[in-house]
Coordinates of C-alpha atoms in Angstrom, one line a residue:
X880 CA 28.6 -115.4 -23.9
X881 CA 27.0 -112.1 -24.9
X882 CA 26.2 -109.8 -22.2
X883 CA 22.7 -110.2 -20.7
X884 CA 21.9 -106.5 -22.1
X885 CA 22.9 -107.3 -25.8
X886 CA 20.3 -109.2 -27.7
X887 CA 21.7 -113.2 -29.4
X888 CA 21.2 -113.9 -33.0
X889 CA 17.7 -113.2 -34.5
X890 CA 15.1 -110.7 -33.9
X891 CA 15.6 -108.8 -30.6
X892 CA 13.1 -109.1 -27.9
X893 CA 11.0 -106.7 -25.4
X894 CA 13.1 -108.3 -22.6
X895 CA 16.1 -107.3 -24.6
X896 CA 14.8 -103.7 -24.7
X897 CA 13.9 -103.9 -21.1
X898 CA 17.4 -104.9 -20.4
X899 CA 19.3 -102.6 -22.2
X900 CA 17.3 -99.5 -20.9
X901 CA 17.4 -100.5 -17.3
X902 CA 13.8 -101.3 -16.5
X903 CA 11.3 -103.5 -16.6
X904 CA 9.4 -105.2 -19.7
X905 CA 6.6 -104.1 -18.4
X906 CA 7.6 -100.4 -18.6
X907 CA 8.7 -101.5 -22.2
X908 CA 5.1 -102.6 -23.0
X909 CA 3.8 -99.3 -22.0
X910 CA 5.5 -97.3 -24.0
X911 CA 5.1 -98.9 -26.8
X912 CA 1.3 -99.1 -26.1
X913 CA 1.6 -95.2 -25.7
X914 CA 0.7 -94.9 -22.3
X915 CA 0.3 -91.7 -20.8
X916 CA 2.0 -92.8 -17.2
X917 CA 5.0 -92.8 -17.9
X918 CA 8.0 -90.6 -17.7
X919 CA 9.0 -88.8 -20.6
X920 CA 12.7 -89.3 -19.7
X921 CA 12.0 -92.9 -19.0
X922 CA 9.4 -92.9 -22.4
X923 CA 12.5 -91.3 -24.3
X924 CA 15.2 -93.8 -23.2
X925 CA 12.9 -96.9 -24.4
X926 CA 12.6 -95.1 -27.9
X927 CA 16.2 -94.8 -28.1
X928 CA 17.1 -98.6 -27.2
X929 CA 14.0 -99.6 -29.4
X930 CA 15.8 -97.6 -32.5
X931 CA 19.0 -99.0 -31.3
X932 CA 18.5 -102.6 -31.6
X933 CA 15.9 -102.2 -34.3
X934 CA 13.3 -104.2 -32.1
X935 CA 10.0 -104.4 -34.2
X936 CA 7.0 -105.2 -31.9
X937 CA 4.7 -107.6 -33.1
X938 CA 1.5 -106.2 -33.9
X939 CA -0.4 -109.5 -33.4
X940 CA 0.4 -109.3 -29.9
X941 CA 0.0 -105.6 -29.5
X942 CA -3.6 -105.9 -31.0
X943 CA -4.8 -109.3 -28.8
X944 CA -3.3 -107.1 -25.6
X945 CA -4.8 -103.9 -26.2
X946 CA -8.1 -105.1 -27.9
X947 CA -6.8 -102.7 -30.7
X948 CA -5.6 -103.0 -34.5
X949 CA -3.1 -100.5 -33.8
X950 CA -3.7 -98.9 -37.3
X951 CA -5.6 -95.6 -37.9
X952 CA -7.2 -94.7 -41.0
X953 CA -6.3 -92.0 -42.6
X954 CA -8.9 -89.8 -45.6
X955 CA -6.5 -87.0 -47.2
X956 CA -8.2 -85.0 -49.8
X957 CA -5.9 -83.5 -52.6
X958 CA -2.9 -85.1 -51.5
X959 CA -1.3 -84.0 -54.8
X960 CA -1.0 -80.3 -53.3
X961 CA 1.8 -79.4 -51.0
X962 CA -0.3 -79.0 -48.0
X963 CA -2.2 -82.2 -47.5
X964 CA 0.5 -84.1 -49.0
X965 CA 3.0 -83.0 -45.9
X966 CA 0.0 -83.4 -43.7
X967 CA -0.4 -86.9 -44.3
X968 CA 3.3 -87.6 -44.3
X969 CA 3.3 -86.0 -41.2
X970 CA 0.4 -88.2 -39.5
X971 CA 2.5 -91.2 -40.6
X972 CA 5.5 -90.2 -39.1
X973 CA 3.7 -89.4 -35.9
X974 CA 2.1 -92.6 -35.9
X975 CA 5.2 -94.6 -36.0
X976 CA 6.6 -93.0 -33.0
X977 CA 3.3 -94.3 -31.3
X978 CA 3.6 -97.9 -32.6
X979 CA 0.4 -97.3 -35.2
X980 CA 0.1 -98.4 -38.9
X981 CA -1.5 -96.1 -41.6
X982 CA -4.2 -96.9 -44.2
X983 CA -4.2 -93.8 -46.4
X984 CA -7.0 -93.4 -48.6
X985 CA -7.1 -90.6 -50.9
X986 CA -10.0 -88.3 -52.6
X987 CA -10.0 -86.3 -55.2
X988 CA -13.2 -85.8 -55.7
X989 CA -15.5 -82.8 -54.3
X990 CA -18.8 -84.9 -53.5
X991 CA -19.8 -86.0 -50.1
X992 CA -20.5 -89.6 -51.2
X993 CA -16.9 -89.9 -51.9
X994 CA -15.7 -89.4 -48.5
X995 CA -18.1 -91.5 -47.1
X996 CA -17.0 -94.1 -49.4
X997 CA -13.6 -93.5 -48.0
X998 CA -14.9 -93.8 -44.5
X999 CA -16.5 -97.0 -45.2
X1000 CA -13.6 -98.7 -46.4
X1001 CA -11.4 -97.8 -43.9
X1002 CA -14.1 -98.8 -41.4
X1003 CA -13.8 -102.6 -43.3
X1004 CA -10.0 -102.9 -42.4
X1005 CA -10.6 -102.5 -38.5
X1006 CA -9.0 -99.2 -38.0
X1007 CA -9.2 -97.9 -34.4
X1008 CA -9.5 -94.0 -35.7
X1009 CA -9.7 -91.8 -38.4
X1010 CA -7.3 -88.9 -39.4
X1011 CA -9.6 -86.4 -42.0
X1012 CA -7.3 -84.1 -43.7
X1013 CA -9.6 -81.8 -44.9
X1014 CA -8.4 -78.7 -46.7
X1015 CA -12.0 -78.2 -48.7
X1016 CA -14.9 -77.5 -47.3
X1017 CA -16.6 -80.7 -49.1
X1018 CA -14.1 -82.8 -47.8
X1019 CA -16.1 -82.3 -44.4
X1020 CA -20.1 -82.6 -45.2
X1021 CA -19.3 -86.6 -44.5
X1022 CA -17.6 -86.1 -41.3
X1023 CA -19.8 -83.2 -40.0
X1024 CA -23.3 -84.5 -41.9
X1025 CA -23.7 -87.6 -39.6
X1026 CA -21.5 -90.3 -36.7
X1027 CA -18.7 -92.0 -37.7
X1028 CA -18.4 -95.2 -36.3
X1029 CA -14.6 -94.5 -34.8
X1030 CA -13.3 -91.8 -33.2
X1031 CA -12.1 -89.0 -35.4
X1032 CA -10.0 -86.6 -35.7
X1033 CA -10.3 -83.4 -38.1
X1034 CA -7.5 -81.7 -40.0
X1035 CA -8.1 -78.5 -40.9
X1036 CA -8.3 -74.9 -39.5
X1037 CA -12.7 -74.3 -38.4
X1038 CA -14.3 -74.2 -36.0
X1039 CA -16.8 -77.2 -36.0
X1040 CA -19.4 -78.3 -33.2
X1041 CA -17.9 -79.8 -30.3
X1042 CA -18.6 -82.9 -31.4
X1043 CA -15.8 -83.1 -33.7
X1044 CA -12.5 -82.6 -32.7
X1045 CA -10.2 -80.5 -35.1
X1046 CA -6.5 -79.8 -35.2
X1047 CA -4.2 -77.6 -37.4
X1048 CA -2.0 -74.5 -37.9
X1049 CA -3.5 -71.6 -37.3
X1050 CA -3.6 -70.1 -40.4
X1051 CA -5.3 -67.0 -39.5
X1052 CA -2.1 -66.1 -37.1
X1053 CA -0.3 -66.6 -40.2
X1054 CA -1.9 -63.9 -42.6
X1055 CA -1.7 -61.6 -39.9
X1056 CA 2.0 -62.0 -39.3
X1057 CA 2.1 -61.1 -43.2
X1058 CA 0.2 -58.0 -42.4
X1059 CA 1.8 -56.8 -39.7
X1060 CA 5.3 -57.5 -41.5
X1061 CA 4.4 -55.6 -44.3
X1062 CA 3.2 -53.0 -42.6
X1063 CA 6.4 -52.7 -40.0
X1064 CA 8.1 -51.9 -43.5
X1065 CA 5.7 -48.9 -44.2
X1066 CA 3.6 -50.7 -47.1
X1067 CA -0.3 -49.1 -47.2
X1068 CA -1.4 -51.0 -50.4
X1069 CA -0.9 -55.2 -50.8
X1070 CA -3.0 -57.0 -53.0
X1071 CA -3.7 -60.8 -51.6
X1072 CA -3.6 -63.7 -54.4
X1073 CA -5.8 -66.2 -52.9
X1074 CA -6.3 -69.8 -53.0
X1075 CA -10.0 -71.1 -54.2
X1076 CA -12.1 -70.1 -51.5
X1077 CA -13.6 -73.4 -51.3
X1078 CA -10.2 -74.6 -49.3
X1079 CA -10.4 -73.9 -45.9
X1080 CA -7.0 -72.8 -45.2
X1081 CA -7.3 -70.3 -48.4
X1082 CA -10.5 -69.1 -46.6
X1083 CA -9.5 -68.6 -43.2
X1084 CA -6.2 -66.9 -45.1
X1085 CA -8.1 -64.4 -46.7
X1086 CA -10.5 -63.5 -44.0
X1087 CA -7.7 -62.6 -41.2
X1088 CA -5.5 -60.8 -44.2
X1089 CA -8.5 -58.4 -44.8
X1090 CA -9.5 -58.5 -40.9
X1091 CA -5.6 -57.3 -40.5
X1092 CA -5.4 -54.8 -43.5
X1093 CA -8.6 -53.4 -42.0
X1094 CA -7.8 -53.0 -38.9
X1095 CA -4.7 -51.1 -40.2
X1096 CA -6.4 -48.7 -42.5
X1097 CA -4.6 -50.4 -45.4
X1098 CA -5.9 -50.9 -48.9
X1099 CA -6.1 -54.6 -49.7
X1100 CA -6.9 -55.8 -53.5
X1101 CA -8.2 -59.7 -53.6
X1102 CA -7.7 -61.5 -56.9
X1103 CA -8.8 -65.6 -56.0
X1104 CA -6.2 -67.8 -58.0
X1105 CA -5.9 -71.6 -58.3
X1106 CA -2.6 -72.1 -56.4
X1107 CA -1.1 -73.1 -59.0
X1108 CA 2.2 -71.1 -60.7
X1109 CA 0.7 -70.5 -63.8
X1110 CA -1.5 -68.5 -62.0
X1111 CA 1.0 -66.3 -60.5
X1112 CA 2.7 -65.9 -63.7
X1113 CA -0.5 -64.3 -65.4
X1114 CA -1.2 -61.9 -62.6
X1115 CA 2.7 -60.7 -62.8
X1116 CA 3.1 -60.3 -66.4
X1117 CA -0.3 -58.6 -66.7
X1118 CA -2.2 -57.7 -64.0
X1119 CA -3.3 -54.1 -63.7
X1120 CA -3.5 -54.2 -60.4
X1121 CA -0.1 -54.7 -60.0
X1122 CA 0.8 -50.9 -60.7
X1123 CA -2.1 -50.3 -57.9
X1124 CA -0.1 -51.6 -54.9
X1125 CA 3.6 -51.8 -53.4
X1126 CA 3.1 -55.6 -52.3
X1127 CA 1.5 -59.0 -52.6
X1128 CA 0.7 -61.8 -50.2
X1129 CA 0.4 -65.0 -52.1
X1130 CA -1.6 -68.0 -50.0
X1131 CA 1.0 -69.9 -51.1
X1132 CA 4.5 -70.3 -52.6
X1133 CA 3.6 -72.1 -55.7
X1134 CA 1.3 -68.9 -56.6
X1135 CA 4.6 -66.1 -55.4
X1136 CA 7.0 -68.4 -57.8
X1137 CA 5.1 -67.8 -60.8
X1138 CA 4.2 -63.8 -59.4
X1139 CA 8.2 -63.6 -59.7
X1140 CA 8.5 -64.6 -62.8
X1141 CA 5.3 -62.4 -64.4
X1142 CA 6.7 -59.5 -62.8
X1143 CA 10.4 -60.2 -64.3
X1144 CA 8.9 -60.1 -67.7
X1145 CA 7.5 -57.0 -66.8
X1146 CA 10.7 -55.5 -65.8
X1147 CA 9.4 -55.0 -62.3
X1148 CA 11.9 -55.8 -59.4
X1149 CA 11.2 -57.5 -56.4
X1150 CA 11.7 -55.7 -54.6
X1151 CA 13.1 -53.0 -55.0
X1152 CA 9.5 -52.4 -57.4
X1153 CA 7.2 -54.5 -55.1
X1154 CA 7.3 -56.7 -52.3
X1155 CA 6.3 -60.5 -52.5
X1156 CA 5.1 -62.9 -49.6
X1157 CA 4.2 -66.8 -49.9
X1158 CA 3.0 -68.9 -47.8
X1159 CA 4.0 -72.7 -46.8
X1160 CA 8.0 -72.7 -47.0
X1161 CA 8.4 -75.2 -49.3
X1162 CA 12.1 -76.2 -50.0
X1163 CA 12.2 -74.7 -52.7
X1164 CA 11.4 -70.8 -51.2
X1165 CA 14.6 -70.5 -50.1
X1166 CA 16.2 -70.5 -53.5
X1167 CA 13.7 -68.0 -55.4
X1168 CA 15.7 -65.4 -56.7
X1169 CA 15.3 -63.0 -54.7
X1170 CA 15.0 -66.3 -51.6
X1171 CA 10.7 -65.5 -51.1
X1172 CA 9.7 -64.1 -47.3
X1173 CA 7.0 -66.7 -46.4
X1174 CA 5.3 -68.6 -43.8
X1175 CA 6.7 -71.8 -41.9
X1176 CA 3.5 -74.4 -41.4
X1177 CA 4.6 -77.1 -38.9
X1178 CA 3.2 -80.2 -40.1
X1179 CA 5.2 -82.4 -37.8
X1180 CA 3.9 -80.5 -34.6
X1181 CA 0.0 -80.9 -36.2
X1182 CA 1.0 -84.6 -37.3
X1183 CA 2.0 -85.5 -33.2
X1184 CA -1.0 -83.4 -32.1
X1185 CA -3.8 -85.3 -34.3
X1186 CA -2.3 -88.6 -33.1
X1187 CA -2.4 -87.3 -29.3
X1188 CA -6.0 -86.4 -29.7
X1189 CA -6.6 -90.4 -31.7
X1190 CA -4.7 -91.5 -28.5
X1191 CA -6.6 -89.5 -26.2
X1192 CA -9.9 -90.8 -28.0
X1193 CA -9.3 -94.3 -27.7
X1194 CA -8.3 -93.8 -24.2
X1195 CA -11.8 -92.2 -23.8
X1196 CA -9.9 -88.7 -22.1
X1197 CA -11.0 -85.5 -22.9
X1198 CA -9.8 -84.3 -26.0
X1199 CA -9.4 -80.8 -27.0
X1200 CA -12.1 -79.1 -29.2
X1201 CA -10.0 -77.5 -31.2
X1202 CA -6.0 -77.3 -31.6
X1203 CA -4.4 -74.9 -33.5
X1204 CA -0.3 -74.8 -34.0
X1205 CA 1.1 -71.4 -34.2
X1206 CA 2.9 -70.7 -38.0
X1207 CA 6.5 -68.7 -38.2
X1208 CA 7.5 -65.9 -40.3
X1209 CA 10.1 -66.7 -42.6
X1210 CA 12.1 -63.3 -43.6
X1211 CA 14.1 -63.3 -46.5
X1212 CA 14.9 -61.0 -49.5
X1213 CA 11.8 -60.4 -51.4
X1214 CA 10.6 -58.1 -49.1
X1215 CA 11.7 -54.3 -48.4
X1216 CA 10.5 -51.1 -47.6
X1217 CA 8.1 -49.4 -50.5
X1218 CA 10.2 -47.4 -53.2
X1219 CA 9.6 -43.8 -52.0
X1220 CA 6.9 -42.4 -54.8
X1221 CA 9.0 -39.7 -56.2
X1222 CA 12.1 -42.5 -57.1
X1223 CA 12.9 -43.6 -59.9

């Protein structure tokens, strides 16, 4: 006869759980409900039996006990770019470890009646909260322009009215880790590449590079690009501007890939010529030749953050006006001091 701990044949049960971690099915219940009185030890050793056995909770029960669907909506705008795409990847992942469901609904469209029609539908399928990943600024006008009927949670870096909760990496804290960087190596000239200034992250990017350059005495050069590689490529290969300065801080890797290969055709080095700096650290950024300095965005920590501020909202606590997640310079070997004027 099995041992009382180990689950028989079939689907294991809570009181299997319960068993097998050493408390009660109660305790069980809570943590899967998310429950904030709980230890995190306790929390952590019901999450690993859960994984263990496999145990699925059944989200017909979950719902009738909680008065909840258990699923959160979730609006993503461009989710065929790198950054909203690993947002909303992110958000699902953090979900899970919550016992939510997703419904994803993506825009790609820059009018305010399509995210309302996003809203709507999502408000059909009985979702208990809304996740807006917004990296453009008309992704918001819904969300900002009137009440939603759930609670909701904003991702993207503004600062809105306190109505609205918001939560993301600080992206500001990351241009001027760029700066500063650059600087520590004795550069006085960096042109910026920026995304459309209609993103918000591109925005707040550009504001805190020039804020930091600035604040420096350093000469900063803006051309606005389209994130895209091809981009880079023309600014590299032609740019006059790029015999103007001894760096460039792209808002994001995509936009330094293409950079790299301009200036190669150019027969300027990086960087031994000029310096290059991305932003995102995609998986790819590693393997540029020369492996691209950049910025680190932790989706996973802004992922667990939105859905502690969903939680927080459904549990009618306070929730935090705005959360921002601190980015990490990533150093690698496309950056050095500036070639001394009088080398060759």
């Amino acid at each position: 006869m099995p041992a009382e701990s180990t689950p028989a044949r079939g689907r294991p049960s809570i009181y299997d759980v319960a068993a097998r971690a050493g408390v009660s099915h109660m305790t069980v219940s809570r943590v899967i409900n998310a429950q904030t009185n709980i230890k995190e030890s306790t929390r952590q050793k019901v999450l690993d039996v859960i994984a263990e056995l496999g145990y699925q909770p059944s989200s017909t029960a979950r719902a009738l006990a909680s008065g909840q669907s258990r699923r959160i909506g979730v609006v993503v705008d461009a989710a065929d770019h790198y950054g909203p795409k690993s947002m909303l990847l992110a958000i699902e992942r953090a979900a899970r470890e919550v016992g939510f469901s997703v419904e994803a609904f993506s825009i790609s469209g820059h009018q305010e009646a399509t995210t309302s029609t996003a809203l709507a539908e999502l408000a059909q399928h009985e979702v208990d909260a809304v996740c807006m990943i917004a990296p453009r600024l008309s992704s918001l006008l819904a969300v900002t322009g009137g009440p939603v009927p759930v609670p909701t949670i904003v991702v993207g870096d503004f600062d809105a009215e306190p109505s609205v909760a918001t939560v993301a990496v600080d992206q500001g804290a990351g241009a001027a880790m760029v700066v500063e960087h650059l600087a520590s190596l004795g550069h006085e000239s960096v042109l910026h590449l920026a995304g459309p200034l209609d993103w918000i992250d591109a925005l707040a990017r550009e504001g805190a590079w020039r804020r930091a350059m600035d604040g420096r005495g350093m000469r900063a050069e803006l051309l606005v690009g389209d994130w895209s590689s091809d981009y880079g490529y023309e600014v590299g290969a032609s740019h006059p501007l790029i015999e103007q300065v001894t760096a460039v801080f792209a808002s994001n890797d995509q936009m330094a890939l293409g950079l790299m290969h301009g200036l190669w055709t150019r027969g300027i080095r990086v960087p031994d010529d000029i310096s290059v700096v991305g932003y995102d650290d995609t998986p790819e950024s590693r393997h540029f030749l020369p492996p691209l300095t950049t910025i680190r965005q932790d989706f996973p920590a802004v992922g667990r953050a939105a859905m502690q501020a969903v939680l927080g909202s459904l549990e009618k606590r306070d929730v935090p006006h705005r959360q921002r997640v601190t980015p990490e310079l990533i150093i690698r070997e496309s950056t050095a001091p500036p070639r001394a004027a009088d080398a060759e």
